[in-house]
Amino acid sequence: KGDKMELKLVTLDNKIKTQNLEEFLKNIKRDNFYYFHRETSYKDVQDLKDELVKNGYGVYLKEVKYSLEESGYMYELHIL
């Protein structure tokens, strides 16, 4: 399941970095925000959230609109 997950993170320089679940979990830090490109499936983002909660993290997930266009959004994940 985690190997099949394709998480497309948006980096600070607006590039897209693709990782699977295992790669992402290796590098997470508490009290940080992570942004995922809209091409990351909602199911994958929800599965990631569930996995983090299962591992004892507090997690907030929301959709962030950054333009009026329908495609102008990304997912914001705040890990506590």
mmCIF file of N, CA and C in Angstrom:
data_model
loop_
_atom_site.group_PDB
_atom_site.id
_atom_site.type_symbol
_atom_site.label_atom_id
_atom_site.label_comp_id
_atom_site.label_asym_id
_atom_site.label_seq_id
_atom_site.Cartn_x
_atom_site.Cartn_y
_atom_site.Cartn_z
ATOM 1 N N LYS A 1 0.832 -1.206 0.000
ATOM 2 C CA LYS A 1 0.000 0.000 0.000
ATOM 3 C C LYS A 1 0.866 1.255 0.000
ATOM 4 N N GLY A 2 1.803 1.374 0.957
ATOM 5 C CA GLY A 2 2.646 2.561 1.056
ATOM 6 C C GLY A 2 3.576 2.746 -0.122
ATOM 7 N N ASP A 3 4.033 1.598 -0.706
ATOM 8 C CA ASP A 3 4.920 1.685 -1.860
ATOM 9 C C ASP A 3 4.180 2.226 -3.076
ATOM 10 N N LYS A 4 2.885 1.943 -3.149
ATOM 11 C CA LYS A 4 2.091 2.387 -4.293
ATOM 12 C C LYS A 4 1.679 3.851 -4.166
ATOM 13 N N MET A 5 1.741 4.371 -2.944
ATOM 14 C CA MET A 5 1.324 5.744 -2.700
ATOM 15 C C MET A 5 2.306 6.709 -3.371
ATOM 16 N N GLU A 6 1.771 7.664 -4.096
ATOM 17 C CA GLU A 6 2.613 8.654 -4.763
ATOM 18 C C GLU A 6 2.262 10.029 -4.204
ATOM 19 N N LEU A 7 3.142 10.541 -3.346
ATOM 20 C CA LEU A 7 2.929 11.830 -2.700
ATOM 21 C C LEU A 7 3.744 12.881 -3.431
ATOM 22 N N LYS A 8 3.067 13.891 -3.948
ATOM 23 C CA LYS A 8 3.750 14.948 -4.702
ATOM 24 C C LYS A 8 3.839 16.186 -3.822
ATOM 25 N N LEU A 9 4.987 16.336 -3.172
ATOM 26 C CA LEU A 9 5.205 17.478 -2.294
ATOM 27 C C LEU A 9 5.576 18.703 -3.108
ATOM 28 N N VAL A 10 5.082 19.853 -2.670
ATOM 29 C CA VAL A 10 5.460 21.119 -3.279
ATOM 30 C C VAL A 10 6.575 21.690 -2.407
ATOM 31 N N THR A 11 7.752 21.911 -2.996
ATOM 32 C CA THR A 11 8.900 22.415 -2.251
ATOM 33 C C THR A 11 8.831 23.941 -2.147
ATOM 34 N N LEU A 12 9.712 24.505 -1.327
ATOM 35 C CA LEU A 12 9.716 25.956 -1.130
ATOM 36 C C LEU A 12 10.000 26.732 -2.413
ATOM 37 N N ASP A 13 10.714 26.115 -3.340
ATOM 38 C CA ASP A 13 10.991 26.785 -4.624
ATOM 39 C C ASP A 13 9.972 26.389 -5.705
ATOM 40 N N ASN A 14 8.789 25.915 -5.255
ATOM 41 C CA ASN A 14 7.662 25.573 -6.142
ATOM 42 C C ASN A 14 7.941 24.446 -7.120
ATOM 43 N N LYS A 15 8.818 23.554 -6.753
ATOM 44 C CA LYS A 15 9.042 22.364 -7.558
ATOM 45 C C LYS A 15 8.240 21.218 -6.936
ATOM 46 N N ILE A 16 8.051 20.154 -7.689
ATOM 47 C CA ILE A 16 7.320 18.998 -7.177
ATOM 48 C C ILE A 16 8.305 17.867 -6.917
ATOM 49 N N LYS A 17 8.258 17.334 -5.710
ATOM 50 C CA LYS A 17 9.128 16.222 -5.313
ATOM 51 C C LYS A 17 8.225 15.038 -4.996
ATOM 52 N N THR A 18 8.368 13.958 -5.750
ATOM 53 C CA THR A 18 7.517 12.781 -5.563
ATOM 54 C C THR A 18 8.190 11.789 -4.619
ATOM 55 N N GLN A 19 7.422 11.331 -3.626
ATOM 56 C CA GLN A 19 7.919 10.354 -2.665
ATOM 57 C C GLN A 19 6.840 9.318 -2.411
ATOM 58 N N ASN A 20 7.276 8.128 -1.982
ATOM 59 C CA ASN A 20 6.300 7.149 -1.508
ATOM 60 C C ASN A 20 6.148 7.339 0.000
ATOM 61 N N LEU A 21 5.285 6.567 0.619
ATOM 62 C CA LEU A 21 5.002 6.716 2.041
ATOM 63 C C LEU A 21 6.252 6.534 2.893
ATOM 64 N N GLU A 22 7.012 5.495 2.624
ATOM 65 C CA GLU A 22 8.214 5.211 3.415
ATOM 66 C C GLU A 22 9.211 6.362 3.354
ATOM 67 N N GLU A 23 9.445 6.900 2.154
ATOM 68 C CA GLU A 23 10.379 8.022 1.997
ATOM 69 C C GLU A 23 9.897 9.240 2.781
ATOM 70 N N PHE A 24 8.606 9.508 2.702
ATOM 71 C CA PHE A 24 8.060 10.669 3.404
ATOM 72 C C PHE A 24 8.196 10.506 4.916
ATOM 73 N N LEU A 25 7.859 9.331 5.438
ATOM 74 C CA LEU A 25 7.893 9.107 6.890
ATOM 75 C C LEU A 25 9.303 9.216 7.471
ATOM 76 N N LYS A 26 10.326 8.925 6.666
ATOM 77 C CA LYS A 26 11.716 9.019 7.137
ATOM 78 C C LYS A 26 12.109 10.458 7.469
ATOM 79 N N ASN A 27 11.502 11.414 6.797
ATOM 80 C CA ASN A 27 11.972 12.805 6.878
ATOM 81 C C ASN A 27 11.025 13.771 7.580
ATOM 82 N N ILE A 28 9.948 13.267 8.153
ATOM 83 C CA ILE A 28 8.997 14.203 8.755
ATOM 84 C C ILE A 28 9.514 14.753 10.071
ATOM 85 N N LYS A 29 9.053 15.950 10.381
ATOM 86 C CA LYS A 29 9.377 16.603 11.649
ATOM 87 C C LYS A 29 8.078 17.114 12.246
ATOM 88 N N ARG A 30 7.985 17.002 13.564
ATOM 89 C CA ARG A 30 6.798 17.523 14.260
ATOM 90 C C ARG A 30 6.748 19.039 14.130
ATOM 91 N N ASP A 31 5.543 19.560 14.238
ATOM 92 C CA ASP A 31 5.259 20.990 14.157
ATOM 93 C C ASP A 31 5.764 21.599 12.848
ATOM 94 N N ASN A 32 5.513 20.886 11.769
ATOM 95 C CA ASN A 32 5.866 21.366 10.435
ATOM 96 C C ASN A 32 4.663 21.257 9.516
ATOM 97 N N PHE A 33 4.689 22.090 8.493
ATOM 98 C CA PHE A 33 3.659 22.069 7.459
ATOM 99 C C PHE A 33 4.245 21.436 6.206
ATOM 100 N N TYR A 34 3.435 20.618 5.562
ATOM 101 C CA TYR A 34 3.824 19.995 4.287
ATOM 102 C C TYR A 34 2.714 20.281 3.294
ATOM 103 N N TYR A 35 3.106 20.582 2.068
ATOM 104 C CA TYR A 35 2.137 20.916 1.032
ATOM 105 C C TYR A 35 2.237 19.905 -0.097
ATOM 106 N N PHE A 36 1.072 19.433 -0.529
ATOM 107 C CA PHE A 36 1.008 18.419 -1.577
ATOM 108 C C PHE A 36 0.274 18.977 -2.786
ATOM 109 N N HIS A 37 0.855 18.737 -3.942
ATOM 110 C CA HIS A 37 0.277 19.174 -5.212
ATOM 111 C C HIS A 37 -1.098 18.540 -5.400
ATOM 112 N N ARG A 38 -1.973 19.233 -6.091
ATOM 113 C CA ARG A 38 -3.346 18.743 -6.302
ATOM 114 C C ARG A 38 -3.393 17.417 -7.057
ATOM 115 N N GLU A 39 -2.304 17.072 -7.770
ATOM 116 C CA GLU A 39 -2.264 15.789 -8.480
ATOM 117 C C GLU A 39 -2.064 14.607 -7.535
ATOM 118 N N THR A 40 -1.731 14.883 -6.271
ATOM 119 C CA THR A 40 -1.681 13.819 -5.269
ATOM 120 C C THR A 40 -3.129 13.430 -5.000
ATOM 121 N N SER A 41 -3.429 12.149 -5.080
ATOM 122 C CA SER A 41 -4.826 11.744 -4.912
ATOM 123 C C SER A 41 -5.290 12.012 -3.483
ATOM 124 N N TYR A 42 -6.545 12.412 -3.362
ATOM 125 C CA TYR A 42 -7.123 12.684 -2.047
ATOM 126 C C TYR A 42 -7.042 11.439 -1.172
ATOM 127 N N LYS A 43 -7.244 10.285 -1.769
ATOM 128 C CA LYS A 43 -7.166 9.022 -1.023
ATOM 129 C C LYS A 43 -5.764 8.824 -0.447
ATOM 130 N N ASP A 44 -4.726 9.114 -1.219
ATOM 131 C CA ASP A 44 -3.356 8.973 -0.719
ATOM 132 C C ASP A 44 -3.085 9.926 0.444
ATOM 133 N N VAL A 45 -3.587 11.151 0.339
ATOM 134 C CA VAL A 45 -3.379 12.127 1.413
ATOM 135 C C VAL A 45 -4.119 11.667 2.677
ATOM 136 N N GLN A 46 -5.330 11.136 2.513
ATOM 137 C CA GLN A 46 -6.092 10.613 3.655
ATOM 138 C C GLN A 46 -5.387 9.395 4.261
ATOM 139 N N ASP A 47 -4.880 8.504 3.423
ATOM 140 C CA ASP A 47 -4.155 7.332 3.915
ATOM 141 C C ASP A 47 -2.893 7.760 4.677
ATOM 142 N N LEU A 48 -2.207 8.783 4.180
ATOM 143 C CA LEU A 48 -1.027 9.313 4.868
ATOM 144 C C LEU A 48 -1.430 9.854 6.233
ATOM 145 N N LYS A 49 -2.494 10.614 6.279
ATOM 146 C CA LYS A 49 -2.984 11.164 7.550
ATOM 147 C C LYS A 49 -3.288 10.035 8.532
ATOM 148 N N ASP A 50 -3.991 9.014 8.077
ATOM 149 C CA ASP A 50 -4.332 7.872 8.928
ATOM 150 C C ASP A 50 -3.081 7.181 9.462
ATOM 151 N N GLU A 51 -2.083 7.022 8.602
ATOM 152 C CA GLU A 51 -0.826 6.374 8.994
ATOM 153 C C GLU A 51 -0.105 7.202 10.066
ATOM 154 N N LEU A 52 -0.081 8.517 9.900
ATOM 155 C CA LEU A 52 0.570 9.390 10.870
ATOM 156 C C LEU A 52 -0.139 9.338 12.227
ATOM 157 N N VAL A 53 -1.466 9.358 12.206
ATOM 158 C CA VAL A 53 -2.245 9.282 13.450
ATOM 159 C C VAL A 53 -1.970 7.948 14.144
ATOM 160 N N LYS A 54 -1.924 6.885 13.362
ATOM 161 C CA LYS A 54 -1.640 5.549 13.900
ATOM 162 C C LYS A 54 -0.263 5.509 14.581
ATOM 163 N N ASN A 55 0.672 6.336 14.070
ATOM 164 C CA ASN A 55 2.021 6.393 14.633
ATOM 165 C C ASN A 55 2.168 7.439 15.741
ATOM 166 N N GLY A 56 1.044 7.994 16.208
ATOM 167 C CA GLY A 56 1.082 8.881 17.369
ATOM 168 C C GLY A 56 1.227 10.362 17.075
ATOM 169 N N TYR A 57 1.108 10.760 15.831
ATOM 170 C CA TYR A 57 1.203 12.175 15.493
ATOM 171 C C TYR A 57 -0.179 12.822 15.525
ATOM 172 N N GLY A 58 -0.217 14.098 15.869
ATOM 173 C CA GLY A 58 -1.417 14.896 15.684
ATOM 174 C C GLY A 58 -1.344 15.473 14.281
ATOM 175 N N VAL A 59 -2.439 15.409 13.544
ATOM 176 C CA VAL A 59 -2.392 15.815 12.138
ATOM 177 C C VAL A 59 -3.622 16.639 11.775
ATOM 178 N N TYR A 60 -3.389 17.751 11.120
ATOM 179 C CA TYR A 60 -4.465 18.543 10.541
ATOM 180 C C TYR A 60 -4.276 18.542 9.031
ATOM 181 N N LEU A 61 -5.340 18.280 8.306
ATOM 182 C CA LEU A 61 -5.292 18.251 6.847
ATOM 183 C C LEU A 61 -6.368 19.173 6.310
ATOM 184 N N LYS A 62 -5.987 20.040 5.372
ATOM 185 C CA LYS A 62 -6.994 20.880 4.742
ATOM 186 C C LYS A 62 -6.597 21.189 3.304
ATOM 187 N N GLU A 63 -7.597 21.595 2.551
ATOM 188 C CA GLU A 63 -7.380 22.009 1.171
ATOM 189 C C GLU A 63 -7.181 23.518 1.179
ATOM 190 N N VAL A 64 -6.116 23.986 0.544
ATOM 191 C CA VAL A 64 -5.803 25.412 0.505
ATOM 192 C C VAL A 64 -6.006 25.915 -0.918
ATOM 193 N N LYS A 65 -6.894 26.914 -1.071
ATOM 194 C CA LYS A 65 -7.115 27.547 -2.378
ATOM 195 C C LYS A 65 -6.126 28.697 -2.509
ATOM 196 N N TYR A 66 -5.456 28.782 -3.659
ATOM 197 C CA TYR A 66 -4.527 29.891 -3.858
ATOM 198 C C TYR A 66 -4.863 30.716 -5.108
ATOM 199 N N SER A 67 -5.961 30.358 -5.768
ATOM 200 C CA SER A 67 -6.451 31.176 -6.881
ATOM 201 C C SER A 67 -7.930 30.862 -7.078
ATOM 202 N N LEU A 68 -8.567 31.621 -7.933
ATOM 203 C CA LEU A 68 -9.989 31.412 -8.188
ATOM 204 C C LEU A 68 -10.236 30.266 -9.165
ATOM 205 N N GLU A 69 -9.181 29.823 -9.834
ATOM 206 C CA GLU A 69 -9.331 28.710 -10.771
ATOM 207 C C GLU A 69 -9.670 27.427 -10.013
ATOM 208 N N GLU A 70 -10.417 26.569 -10.652
ATOM 209 C CA GLU A 70 -10.798 25.309 -10.032
ATOM 210 C C GLU A 70 -9.574 24.472 -9.648
ATOM 211 N N SER A 71 -8.522 24.566 -10.450
ATOM 212 C CA SER A 71 -7.314 23.778 -10.195
ATOM 213 C C SER A 71 -6.335 24.498 -9.259
ATOM 214 N N GLY A 72 -6.727 25.630 -8.715
ATOM 215 C CA GLY A 72 -5.828 26.425 -7.877
ATOM 216 C C GLY A 72 -5.887 26.044 -6.414
ATOM 217 N N TYR A 73 -5.525 24.822 -6.109
ATOM 218 C CA TYR A 73 -5.502 24.367 -4.718
ATOM 219 C C TYR A 73 -4.384 23.367 -4.485
ATOM 220 N N MET A 74 -4.067 23.181 -3.238
ATOM 221 C CA MET A 74 -3.123 22.134 -2.811
ATOM 222 C C MET A 74 -3.586 21.657 -1.443
ATOM 223 N N TYR A 75 -3.007 20.573 -0.974
ATOM 224 C CA TYR A 75 -3.327 20.053 0.346
ATOM 225 C C TYR A 75 -2.268 20.493 1.336
ATOM 226 N N GLU A 76 -2.710 20.970 2.494
ATOM 227 C CA GLU A 76 -1.793 21.353 3.547
ATOM 228 C C GLU A 76 -1.907 20.335 4.683
ATOM 229 N N LEU A 77 -0.781 19.794 5.088
ATOM 230 C CA LEU A 77 -0.740 18.817 6.166
ATOM 231 C C LEU A 77 0.126 19.401 7.275
ATOM 232 N N HIS A 78 -0.459 19.592 8.453
ATOM 233 C CA HIS A 78 0.279 20.113 9.611
ATOM 234 C C HIS A 78 0.456 18.967 10.586
ATOM 235 N N ILE A 79 1.704 18.631 10.860
ATOM 236 C CA ILE A 79 2.008 17.520 11.760
ATOM 237 C C ILE A 79 2.426 18.086 13.111
ATOM 238 N N LEU A 80 1.724 17.644 14.156
ATOM 239 C CA LEU A 80 2.018 18.106 15.514
ATOM 240 C C LEU A 80 2.683 17.010 16.328
#
